[in-house]
PDB file of C-alpha atoms in Angstrom:
ATOM      1  CA  UNK A 489       0.030  -0.022  -0.019  1.00 35.00           C
ATOM      2  CA  UNK A 490       0.932   3.391  -0.185  1.00 38.00           C
ATOM      3  CA  UNK A 491       2.896   4.911   2.908  1.00 36.00           C
ATOM      4  CA  UNK A 492       0.634   6.946   4.807  1.00 39.00           C
ATOM      5  CA  UNK A 493      -2.709   6.461   2.688  1.00 42.00           C
ATOM      6  CA  UNK A 494      -5.425   5.735   4.825  1.00 46.00           C
ATOM      7  CA  UNK A 495      -9.204   5.218   4.139  1.00 56.00           C
ATOM      8  CA  UNK A 496     -12.174   5.223   6.337  1.00 45.00           C
ATOM      9  CA  UNK A 497     -13.739   1.893   7.239  1.00 45.00           C
ATOM     10  CA  UNK A 498     -17.245   0.334   5.784  1.00 42.00           C
ATOM     11  CA  UNK A 499     -19.948   1.534   7.885  1.00 42.00           C
ATOM     12  CA  UNK A 500     -18.577   5.177   8.368  1.00 44.00           C
ATOM     13  CA  UNK A 501     -20.648   7.849   7.206  1.00 41.00           C
ATOM     14  CA  UNK A 502     -19.376  10.000   4.253  1.00 44.00           C
ATOM     15  CA  UNK A 503     -19.895  13.167   6.643  1.00 44.00           C
ATOM     16  CA  UNK A 504     -17.314  12.195   9.109  1.00 43.00           C
ATOM     17  CA  UNK A 505     -20.248  10.471  11.265  1.00 40.00           C
ATOM     18  CA  UNK A 506     -21.235   6.974  11.694  1.00 35.00           C
ATOM     19  CA  UNK A 507     -24.109   5.055  11.060  1.00 34.00           C
ATOM     20  CA  UNK A 508     -26.597   4.250  13.810  1.00 34.00           C
ATOM     21  CA  UNK A 509     -27.254   5.655  17.114  1.00 31.00           C
ATOM     22  CA  UNK A 510     -24.452   5.145  19.568  1.00 31.00           C
ATOM     23  CA  UNK A 511     -22.060   3.807  17.035  1.00 30.00           C
ATOM     24  CA  UNK A 512     -18.659   5.186  17.579  1.00 32.00           C
ATOM     25  CA  UNK A 513     -16.576   6.651  14.718  1.00 30.00           C
ATOM     26  CA  UNK A 514     -14.293   4.038  13.312  1.00 33.00           C
ATOM     27  CA  UNK A 515     -10.619   4.787  13.194  1.00 33.00           C
ATOM     28  CA  UNK A 516      -9.066   5.031   9.902  1.00 35.00           C
ATOM     29  CA  UNK A 517      -7.476   1.812   8.678  1.00 36.00           C
ATOM     30  CA  UNK A 518      -4.787   1.510   5.921  1.00 35.00           C
ATOM     31  CA  UNK A 519      -6.261   0.519   2.460  1.00 35.00           C
ATOM     32  CA  UNK A 520      -6.488  -2.912   1.641  1.00 36.00           C
ATOM     33  CA  UNK A 521      -6.879  -3.953   5.134  1.00 36.00           C
ATOM     34  CA  UNK A 522     -10.871  -4.950   6.199  1.00 36.00           C
ATOM     35  CA  UNK A 523     -11.390  -3.736   9.592  1.00 37.00           C
ATOM     36  CA  UNK A 524     -13.145  -6.656  11.858  1.00 37.00           C
ATOM     37  CA  UNK A 525     -16.690  -6.110  12.638  1.00 38.00           C
ATOM     38  CA  UNK A 526     -19.806  -7.664  12.963  1.00 38.00           C
ATOM     39  CA  UNK A 527     -20.896  -6.370   9.661  1.00 40.00           C
ATOM     40  CA  UNK A 528     -18.017  -7.886   7.940  1.00 37.00           C
ATOM     41  CA  UNK A 529     -17.986  -4.867   5.608  1.00 38.00           C
ATOM     42  CA  UNK A 530     -20.421  -2.582   3.765  1.00 36.00           C
ATOM     43  CA  UNK A 531     -23.898  -4.375   4.276  1.00 35.00           C
ATOM     44  CA  UNK A 532     -26.849  -3.568   2.193  1.00 37.00           C
ATOM     45  CA  UNK A 533     -28.380  -1.881   5.043  1.00 36.00           C
ATOM     46  CA  UNK A 534     -25.399   0.541   5.512  1.00 39.00           C
ATOM     47  CA  UNK A 535     -25.164   0.861   1.533  1.00 40.00           C
ATOM     48  CA  UNK A 536     -28.718   2.324   1.813  1.00 41.00           C
ATOM     49  CA  UNK A 537     -28.053   4.486   4.910  1.00 41.00           C
ATOM     50  CA  UNK A 538     -25.098   5.909   2.948  1.00 42.00           C
ATOM     51  CA  UNK A 539     -26.929   6.631  -0.283  1.00 41.00           C
ATOM     52  CA  UNK A 540     -29.834   8.785   2.201  1.00 38.00           C
ATOM     53  CA  UNK A 541     -26.473  10.455   3.565  1.00 45.00           C
ATOM     54  CA  UNK A 542     -25.575  11.298  -0.110  1.00 44.00           C
ATOM     55  CA  UNK A 543     -29.403  12.462  -0.502  1.00 40.00           C
ATOM     56  CA  UNK A 544     -28.951  14.789   2.232  1.00 37.00           C
ATOM     57  CA  UNK A 545     -25.701  16.268   1.001  1.00 43.00           C
ATOM     58  CA  UNK A 546     -27.489  16.685  -2.370  1.00 41.00           C
ATOM     59  CA  UNK A 547     -24.894  14.140  -4.128  1.00 43.00           C
ATOM     60  CA  UNK A 548     -27.620  11.719  -5.033  1.00 43.00           C
ATOM     61  CA  UNK A 549     -27.688  13.272  -8.491  1.00 45.00           C
ATOM     62  CA  UNK A 550     -24.042  12.225  -8.934  1.00 45.00           C
ATOM     63  CA  UNK A 551     -24.929   8.161  -8.875  1.00 47.00           C
ATOM     64  CA  UNK A 552     -27.795   8.880 -10.854  1.00 46.00           C
ATOM     65  CA  UNK A 553     -25.785  10.828 -13.554  1.00 46.00           C
ATOM     66  CA  UNK A 554     -22.944   8.047 -13.726  1.00 45.00           C
ATOM     67  CA  UNK A 555     -25.603   5.095 -13.889  1.00 47.00           C
ATOM     68  CA  UNK A 556     -27.797   6.491 -16.608  1.00 47.00           C
ATOM     69  CA  UNK A 557     -25.431   8.216 -18.863  1.00 45.00           C
ATOM     70  CA  UNK A 558     -22.167   7.368 -20.875  1.00 53.00           C
ATOM     71  CA  UNK A 559     -21.042  10.968 -20.601  1.00 59.00           C
ATOM     72  CA  UNK A 560     -18.641  12.185 -17.947  1.00 69.00           C
ATOM     73  CA  UNK A 561     -17.578  15.559 -16.908  1.00 76.00           C
ATOM     74  CA  UNK A 562     -14.404  16.572 -17.858  1.00 83.00           C
ATOM     75  CA  UNK A 563     -11.331  15.957 -15.338  1.00 85.00           C
ATOM     76  CA  UNK A 564     -10.110  18.886 -13.397  1.00 88.00           C
ATOM     77  CA  UNK A 565      -6.846  20.442 -14.570  1.00 88.00           C
ATOM     78  CA  UNK A 566      -3.970  20.216 -11.824  1.00 88.00           C
ATOM     79  CA  UNK A 567      -4.557  23.851 -11.070  1.00 90.00           C
ATOM     80  CA  UNK A 568      -8.429  23.647 -10.820  1.00 92.00           C
ATOM     81  CA  UNK A 569      -8.024  20.405  -8.424  1.00 91.00           C
ATOM     82  CA  UNK A 570      -5.523  22.187  -6.239  1.00 91.00           C
ATOM     83  CA  UNK A 571      -8.050  25.461  -6.185  1.00 93.00           C
ATOM     84  CA  UNK A 572     -10.811  23.109  -5.072  1.00 93.00           C
ATOM     85  CA  UNK A 573      -9.077  21.593  -2.629  1.00 93.00           C
ATOM     86  CA  UNK A 574      -7.989  24.628  -0.784  1.00 92.00           C
ATOM     87  CA  UNK A 575     -11.484  25.696  -0.456  1.00 93.00           C
ATOM     88  CA  UNK A 576     -12.445  22.243   0.561  1.00 91.00           C
ATOM     89  CA  UNK A 577     -10.286  22.929   3.522  1.00 89.00           C
ATOM     90  CA  UNK A 578     -12.242  25.933   4.302  1.00 89.00           C
ATOM     91  CA  UNK A 579     -15.152  23.774   4.615  1.00 87.00           C
ATOM     92  CA  UNK A 580     -16.557  24.883   1.160  1.00 89.00           C
ATOM     93  CA  UNK A 581     -19.198  22.264   0.399  1.00 87.00           C
ATOM     94  CA  UNK A 582     -19.712  23.320  -3.256  1.00 90.00           C
ATOM     95  CA  UNK A 583     -15.971  22.612  -3.741  1.00 91.00           C
ATOM     96  CA  UNK A 584     -16.364  19.025  -2.437  1.00 90.00           C
ATOM     97  CA  UNK A 585     -19.533  18.402  -4.601  1.00 89.00           C
ATOM     98  CA  UNK A 586     -17.307  19.687  -7.989  1.00 91.00           C
ATOM     99  CA  UNK A 587     -14.384  17.478  -6.818  1.00 93.00           C
ATOM    100  CA  UNK A 588     -16.738  14.388  -6.387  1.00 91.00           C
ATOM    101  CA  UNK A 589     -18.629  15.042  -9.866  1.00 89.00           C
ATOM    102  CA  UNK A 590     -15.197  15.739 -11.779  1.00 91.00           C
ATOM    103  CA  UNK A 591     -13.630  12.370 -10.715  1.00 92.00           C
ATOM    104  CA  UNK A 592     -16.708  10.279 -11.350  1.00 90.00           C
ATOM    105  CA  UNK A 593     -14.651   8.928 -14.295  1.00 89.00           C
ATOM    106  CA  UNK A 594     -12.297   7.334 -12.067  1.00 92.00           C
ATOM    107  CA  UNK A 595     -15.150   5.500 -10.464  1.00 92.00           C
ATOM    108  CA  UNK A 596     -16.645   4.271 -13.651  1.00 89.00           C
ATOM    109  CA  UNK A 597     -13.132   3.353 -14.775  1.00 90.00           C
ATOM    110  CA  UNK A 598     -12.371   1.409 -11.647  1.00 91.00           C
ATOM    111  CA  UNK A 599     -15.820  -0.418 -11.713  1.00 90.00           C
ATOM    112  CA  UNK A 600     -14.774  -1.968 -15.049  1.00 87.00           C
ATOM    113  CA  UNK A 601     -12.055  -4.259 -13.270  1.00 86.00           C
ATOM    114  CA  UNK A 602     -14.958  -5.745 -10.987  1.00 85.00           C
ATOM    115  CA  UNK A 603     -17.330  -6.277 -14.068  1.00 79.00           C
ATOM    116  CA  UNK A 604     -16.876 -10.250 -13.932  1.00 76.00           C
ATOM    117  CA  UNK A 605     -18.038 -10.407  -9.913  1.00 77.00           C
ATOM    118  CA  UNK A 606     -21.564 -10.978 -10.590  1.00 76.00           C
ATOM    119  CA  UNK A 607     -22.451  -7.671  -9.253  1.00 79.00           C
ATOM    120  CA  UNK A 608     -24.832  -5.220 -10.611  1.00 80.00           C
ATOM    121  CA  UNK A 609     -22.760  -2.281 -12.259  1.00 81.00           C
ATOM    122  CA  UNK A 610     -24.928   0.270 -10.864  1.00 80.00           C
ATOM    123  CA  UNK A 611     -24.442  -1.061  -7.360  1.00 82.00           C
ATOM    124  CA  UNK A 612     -20.818  -0.969  -7.647  1.00 88.00           C
ATOM    125  CA  UNK A 613     -20.464   2.280  -8.910  1.00 88.00           C
ATOM    126  CA  UNK A 614     -22.829   3.704  -6.266  1.00 86.00           C
ATOM    127  CA  UNK A 615     -20.313   1.970  -3.684  1.00 89.00           C
ATOM    128  CA  UNK A 616     -17.475   3.187  -5.831  1.00 91.00           C
ATOM    129  CA  UNK A 617     -18.706   6.599  -5.167  1.00 91.00           C
ATOM    130  CA  UNK A 618     -18.907   6.399  -1.498  1.00 90.00           C
ATOM    131  CA  UNK A 619     -15.246   5.715  -1.506  1.00 92.00           C
ATOM    132  CA  UNK A 620     -14.588   8.623  -3.701  1.00 93.00           C
ATOM    133  CA  UNK A 621     -16.485  11.025  -1.399  1.00 92.00           C
ATOM    134  CA  UNK A 622     -14.497   9.090   1.569  1.00 91.00           C
ATOM    135  CA  UNK A 623     -11.576  10.118  -0.277  1.00 92.00           C
ATOM    136  CA  UNK A 624     -12.352  13.579  -0.680  1.00 93.00           C
ATOM    137  CA  UNK A 625     -13.453  13.932   2.792  1.00 90.00           C
ATOM    138  CA  UNK A 626     -10.094  12.368   4.125  1.00 91.00           C
ATOM    139  CA  UNK A 627      -7.335  13.474   1.336  1.00 92.00           C
ATOM    140  CA  UNK A 628      -4.267  15.254   2.913  1.00 90.00           C
ATOM    141  CA  UNK A 629      -2.772  17.798   0.486  1.00 88.00           C
ATOM    142  CA  UNK A 630       0.304  17.783   2.552  1.00 87.00           C
ATOM    143  CA  UNK A 631       1.186  14.122   1.531  1.00 82.00           C
ATOM    144  CA  UNK A 632       3.316  13.544  -1.938  1.00 82.00           C
ATOM    145  CA  UNK A 633       0.248  11.820  -3.578  1.00 83.00           C
ATOM    146  CA  UNK A 634      -2.167  12.796  -6.311  1.00 86.00           C
ATOM    147  CA  UNK A 635      -5.703  12.662  -5.515  1.00 92.00           C
ATOM    148  CA  UNK A 636      -6.551  10.323  -7.944  1.00 90.00           C
ATOM    149  CA  UNK A 637      -3.908   8.004  -6.728  1.00 89.00           C
ATOM    150  CA  UNK A 638      -5.342   8.259  -3.110  1.00 92.00           C
ATOM    151  CA  UNK A 639      -9.057   8.205  -4.582  1.00 93.00           C
ATOM    152  CA  UNK A 640      -8.383   4.905  -6.563  1.00 92.00           C
ATOM    153  CA  UNK A 641      -7.339   3.063  -3.596  1.00 90.00           C
ATOM    154  CA  UNK A 642     -10.332   4.116  -1.668  1.00 92.00           C
ATOM    155  CA  UNK A 643     -12.634   3.375  -4.584  1.00 93.00           C
ATOM    156  CA  UNK A 644     -11.081  -0.034  -4.884  1.00 90.00           C
ATOM    157  CA  UNK A 645     -10.799  -0.994  -1.074  1.00 90.00           C
ATOM    158  CA  UNK A 646     -14.735   0.260  -0.950  1.00 90.00           C
ATOM    159  CA  UNK A 647     -15.536  -2.138  -3.447  1.00 90.00           C
ATOM    160  CA  UNK A 648     -13.262  -5.120  -2.175  1.00 87.00           C
ATOM    161  CA  UNK A 649     -15.072  -4.806   1.237  1.00 86.00           C
ATOM    162  CA  UNK A 650     -18.391  -4.924  -0.200  1.00 84.00           C
ATOM    163  CA  UNK A 651     -17.372  -7.959  -2.245  1.00 82.00           C
ATOM    164  CA  UNK A 652     -15.899  -9.735   0.712  1.00 77.00           C
ATOM    165  CA  UNK A 653     -18.825  -8.993   2.891  1.00 74.00           C
ATOM    166  CA  UNK A 654     -21.348 -10.328   0.458  1.00 69.00           C
ATOM    167  CA  UNK A 655     -19.549 -13.615  -0.219  1.00 59.00           C
ATOM    168  CA  UNK A 656     -21.720 -14.584  -3.095  1.00 48.00           C
ATOM    169  CA  UNK A 657     -19.161 -16.759  -4.352  1.00 47.00           C
ATOM    170  CA  UNK A 658     -16.147 -18.036  -2.363  1.00 47.00           C
ATOM    171  CA  UNK A 659     -14.174 -18.227  -5.694  1.00 49.00           C
ATOM    172  CA  UNK A 660     -14.814 -14.189  -5.937  1.00 49.00           C
ATOM    173  CA  UNK A 661     -13.546 -13.712  -2.686  1.00 49.00           C
ATOM    174  CA  UNK A 662     -10.630 -15.724  -3.229  1.00 56.00           C
ATOM    175  CA  UNK A 663      -9.835 -13.953  -6.473  1.00 57.00           C
ATOM    176  CA  UNK A 664     -10.138 -10.521  -4.895  1.00 59.00           C
ATOM    177  CA  UNK A 665      -8.530 -11.370  -1.531  1.00 60.00           C
ATOM    178  CA  UNK A 666      -5.240  -9.775  -1.042  1.00 62.00           C
ATOM    179  CA  UNK A 667      -2.222 -12.169  -1.614  1.00 60.00           C
ATOM    180  CA  UNK A 668       0.820 -10.026  -1.435  1.00 62.00           C
ATOM    181  CA  UNK A 669       2.356  -6.847  -2.029  1.00 62.00           C
ATOM    182  CA  UNK A 670       4.451  -5.172  -4.668  1.00 61.00           C
ATOM    183  CA  UNK A 671       8.010  -3.851  -4.068  1.00 62.00           C
ATOM    184  CA  UNK A 672       6.234  -0.401  -3.287  1.00 61.00           C
ATOM    185  CA  UNK A 673       4.151  -1.901  -1.030  1.00 62.00           C
ATOM    186  CA  UNK A 674       0.664  -1.978  -2.994  1.00 64.00           C
ATOM    187  CA  UNK A 675      -1.700  -4.789  -2.188  1.00 64.00           C
ATOM    188  CA  UNK A 676      -1.908  -7.384  -4.979  1.00 66.00           C
ATOM    189  CA  UNK A 677      -4.978  -9.454  -5.531  1.00 67.00           C
ATOM    190  CA  UNK A 678      -4.897 -12.645  -7.752  1.00 59.00           C
ATOM    191  CA  UNK A 679      -7.381 -11.045 -10.447  1.00 58.00           C
ATOM    192  CA  UNK A 680      -4.432  -8.467 -10.687  1.00 63.00           C
ATOM    193  CA  UNK A 681      -2.092 -11.109 -12.158  1.00 55.00           C
ATOM    194  CA  UNK A 682      -4.621 -13.095 -13.808  1.00 54.00           C
ATOM    195  CA  UNK A 683      -4.959 -10.333 -16.078  1.00 52.00           C
ATOM    196  CA  UNK A 684      -7.350  -7.268 -16.055  1.00 48.00           C
ATOM    197  CA  UNK A 685      -7.600  -4.098 -18.292  1.00 47.00           C
ATOM    198  CA  UNK A 686      -4.449  -1.915 -17.704  1.00 40.00           C
ATOM    199  CA  UNK A 687      -4.869   0.987 -15.633  1.00 41.00           C
ATOM    200  CA  UNK A 688      -4.715   4.482 -17.615  1.00 38.00           C
ATOM    201  CA  UNK A 689      -5.997   6.720 -15.284  1.00 31.00           C
ATOM    202  CA  UNK A 690      -3.640   9.474 -14.596  1.00 29.00           C
ATOM    203  CA  UNK A 691      -1.269   8.163 -12.010  1.00 35.00           C
ATOM    204  CA  UNK A 692      -2.656   4.937 -10.932  1.00 36.00           C
ATOM    205  CA  UNK A 693       0.038   2.431  -9.312  1.00 34.00           C
ATOM    206  CA  UNK A 694       1.187  -0.162 -11.539  1.00 37.00           C
ATOM    207  CA  UNK A 695       1.510  -3.428 -10.732  1.00 37.00           C
ATOM    208  CA  UNK A 696       4.856  -4.967 -10.943  1.00 35.00           C
ATOM    209  CA  UNK A 697       4.108  -8.637 -11.001  1.00 38.00           C
ATOM    210  CA  UNK A 698       3.753  -9.874 -14.308  1.00 45.00           C
ATOM    211  CA  UNK A 699       1.649 -12.627 -15.969  1.00 54.00           C
ATOM    212  CA  UNK A 700       4.753 -14.601 -16.749  1.00 58.00           C
ATOM    213  CA  UNK A 701       5.469 -15.182 -13.048  1.00 65.00           C
ATOM    214  CA  UNK A 702       2.058 -16.665 -12.641  1.00 70.00           C
ATOM    215  CA  UNK A 703       2.646 -19.201 -15.469  1.00 70.00           C
ATOM    216  CA  UNK A 704       5.789 -20.228 -13.919  1.00 76.00           C
ATOM    217  CA  UNK A 705       4.007 -20.912 -10.722  1.00 78.00           C
ATOM    218  CA  UNK A 706       1.485 -22.991 -12.612  1.00 82.00           C
ATOM    219  CA  UNK A 707       4.030 -25.774 -12.999  1.00 85.00           C
ATOM    220  CA  UNK A 708       3.477 -26.211  -9.412  1.00 86.00           C
ATOM    221  CA  UNK A 709      -0.108 -27.349 -10.077  1.00 89.00           C
ATOM    222  CA  UNK A 710      -1.451 -30.645 -10.982  1.00 91.00           C
ATOM    223  CA  UNK A 711      -2.154 -31.302 -14.641  1.00 92.00           C
ATOM    224  CA  UNK A 712      -6.035 -30.706 -13.991  1.00 94.00           C
ATOM    225  CA  UNK A 713      -5.686 -27.947 -11.866  1.00 92.00           C
ATOM    226  CA  UNK A 714      -3.421 -26.110 -14.424  1.00 90.00           C
ATOM    227  CA  UNK A 715      -6.142 -27.119 -17.227  1.00 92.00           C
ATOM    228  CA  UNK A 716      -8.957 -25.706 -15.367  1.00 91.00           C
ATOM    229  CA  UNK A 717      -7.243 -22.308 -14.552  1.00 86.00           C
ATOM    230  CA  UNK A 718      -6.112 -22.025 -17.982  1.00 86.00           C
ATOM    231  CA  UNK A 719      -9.403 -22.647 -19.378  1.00 90.00           C
ATOM    232  CA  UNK A 720     -11.088 -20.512 -16.385  1.00 85.00           C
ATOM    233  CA  UNK A 721      -9.084 -17.378 -17.191  1.00 78.00           C
ATOM    234  CA  UNK A 722      -7.907 -17.565 -20.742  1.00 79.00           C
ATOM    235  CA  UNK A 723      -4.423 -17.644 -19.713  1.00 75.00           C
ATOM    236  CA  UNK A 724      -3.179 -19.305 -23.075  1.00 78.00           C
ATOM    237  CA  UNK A 725      -5.781 -17.720 -25.703  1.00 77.00           C
ATOM    238  CA  UNK A 726      -7.326 -14.981 -23.685  1.00 74.00           C
ATOM    239  CA  UNK A 727     -10.824 -16.477 -23.771  1.00 82.00           C
ATOM    240  CA  UNK A 728     -12.183 -16.917 -20.342  1.00 82.00           C
ATOM    241  CA  UNK A 729     -14.685 -20.008 -20.075  1.00 87.00           C
ATOM    242  CA  UNK A 730     -17.359 -20.525 -17.417  1.00 89.00           C
ATOM    243  CA  UNK A 731     -17.273 -23.389 -15.206  1.00 88.00           C
ATOM    244  CA  UNK A 732     -20.061 -24.785 -17.031  1.00 90.00           C
ATOM    245  CA  UNK A 733     -18.343 -24.790 -20.308  1.00 92.00           C
ATOM    246  CA  UNK A 734     -15.190 -26.157 -18.637  1.00 93.00           C
ATOM    247  CA  UNK A 735     -17.066 -29.050 -17.043  1.00 93.00           C
ATOM    248  CA  UNK A 736     -18.548 -30.221 -20.560  1.00 94.00           C
ATOM    249  CA  UNK A 737     -14.816 -30.157 -22.003  1.00 93.00           C
ATOM    250  CA  UNK A 738     -13.392 -32.086 -19.382  1.00 94.00           C
ATOM    251  CA  UNK A 739     -16.341 -34.628 -18.724  1.00 94.00           C
ATOM    252  CA  UNK A 740     -16.762 -33.553 -15.076  1.00 93.00           C
ATOM    253  CA  UNK A 741     -19.600 -31.755 -12.991  1.00 93.00           C
ATOM    254  CA  UNK A 742     -19.419 -28.201 -12.660  1.00 90.00           C
ATOM    255  CA  UNK A 743     -19.251 -28.540  -8.956  1.00 90.00           C
ATOM    256  CA  UNK A 744     -16.263 -30.435  -9.296  1.00 93.00           C
ATOM    257  CA  UNK A 745     -14.640 -27.951 -11.570  1.00 92.00           C
ATOM    258  CA  UNK A 746     -15.509 -25.348  -8.834  1.00 88.00           C
ATOM    259  CA  UNK A 747     -13.577 -27.195  -6.317  1.00 90.00           C
ATOM    260  CA  UNK A 748     -10.561 -27.927  -8.675  1.00 92.00           C
ATOM    261  CA  UNK A 749     -10.460 -24.142  -9.200  1.00 87.00           C
ATOM    262  CA  UNK A 750     -10.775 -23.171  -5.757  1.00 85.00           C
ATOM    263  CA  UNK A 751      -8.077 -25.721  -4.563  1.00 88.00           C
ATOM    264  CA  UNK A 752      -5.749 -24.309  -7.437  1.00 86.00           C
ATOM    265  CA  UNK A 753      -6.345 -20.743  -6.591  1.00 82.00           C
ATOM    266  CA  UNK A 754      -5.293 -21.549  -2.722  1.00 81.00           C
ATOM    267  CA  UNK A 755      -2.213 -23.183  -3.845  1.00 83.00           C
ATOM    268  CA  UNK A 756      -1.110 -20.130  -5.868  1.00 81.00           C
ATOM    269  CA  UNK A 757      -2.055 -17.981  -3.226  1.00 75.00           C
ATOM    270  CA  UNK A 758      -0.066 -19.748  -0.483  1.00 77.00           C
ATOM    271  CA  UNK A 759       3.153 -20.203  -2.844  1.00 75.00           C
ATOM    272  CA  UNK A 760       2.897 -16.380  -3.403  1.00 70.00           C
ATOM    273  CA  UNK A 761       2.809 -15.642   0.383  1.00 68.00           C
ATOM    274  CA  UNK A 762       5.658 -17.974   0.809  1.00 70.00           C
ATOM    275  CA  UNK A 763       7.709 -16.371  -1.799  1.00 65.00           C
ATOM    276  CA  UNK A 764       7.370 -12.782  -0.474  1.00 57.00           C
ATOM    277  CA  UNK A 765       8.022 -14.075   3.027  1.00 59.00           C
ATOM    278  CA  UNK A 766      11.428 -15.269   1.631  1.00 59.00           C
ATOM    279  CA  UNK A 767      12.046 -12.184  -0.412  1.00 54.00           C
TER     280      UNK A 767
END
């Protein structure tokens, strides 16, 4: 993770308060670390509560704008951003609203990374927008970090916490769980290594782990485990197959394919953690 970069935990209101009567304000945590709580992340109830908070602050139109339009506001120039951040430091709410609106393109870009998780895009954009607002509320202009870099981590972290809390598919949780960090300390998930769209947004931190490293690690798997991962994630031809398609191709049940996939991913996760510990 980036040194010094913090982001509020799920369940904390975007206006600096906390959800629910008698609920204390949560301490900020480092990006990529999910705080332990009974809720396990951003629940559906807290999401609706957050959206009510957005409405009360006059920001609901932002989510509606993103989910119902392919057009996005033009990103701010460095000078415009600095001016608005200065106004925000003085408590200018309008400056915050503009910062949120003009960074919606970043939310949409990051959401694309999670389009194969089975979640509705509208929901992910709503959750990502909450992360963006938290980022803008907590951004420290004294840090030698661009707002876009900081916000990207907060947006992604908010979505990851949601995915981990819903646990619709244990496979998805494995793919998006942290399995290590690059040389700069940024969290790496297995889906990052298996291949996603390259990050082209401003100064997003690039992942240092390449696909070649994964291919080398695949040699530690059994033949069937390796075959399932190659088919599932298109490691050879770039064409990803569903578990049902793989089951037909290999002549085994879909549930068996799922178990093989999870077992293989767990092995890779353990190997990467072991490799990192000895590096």
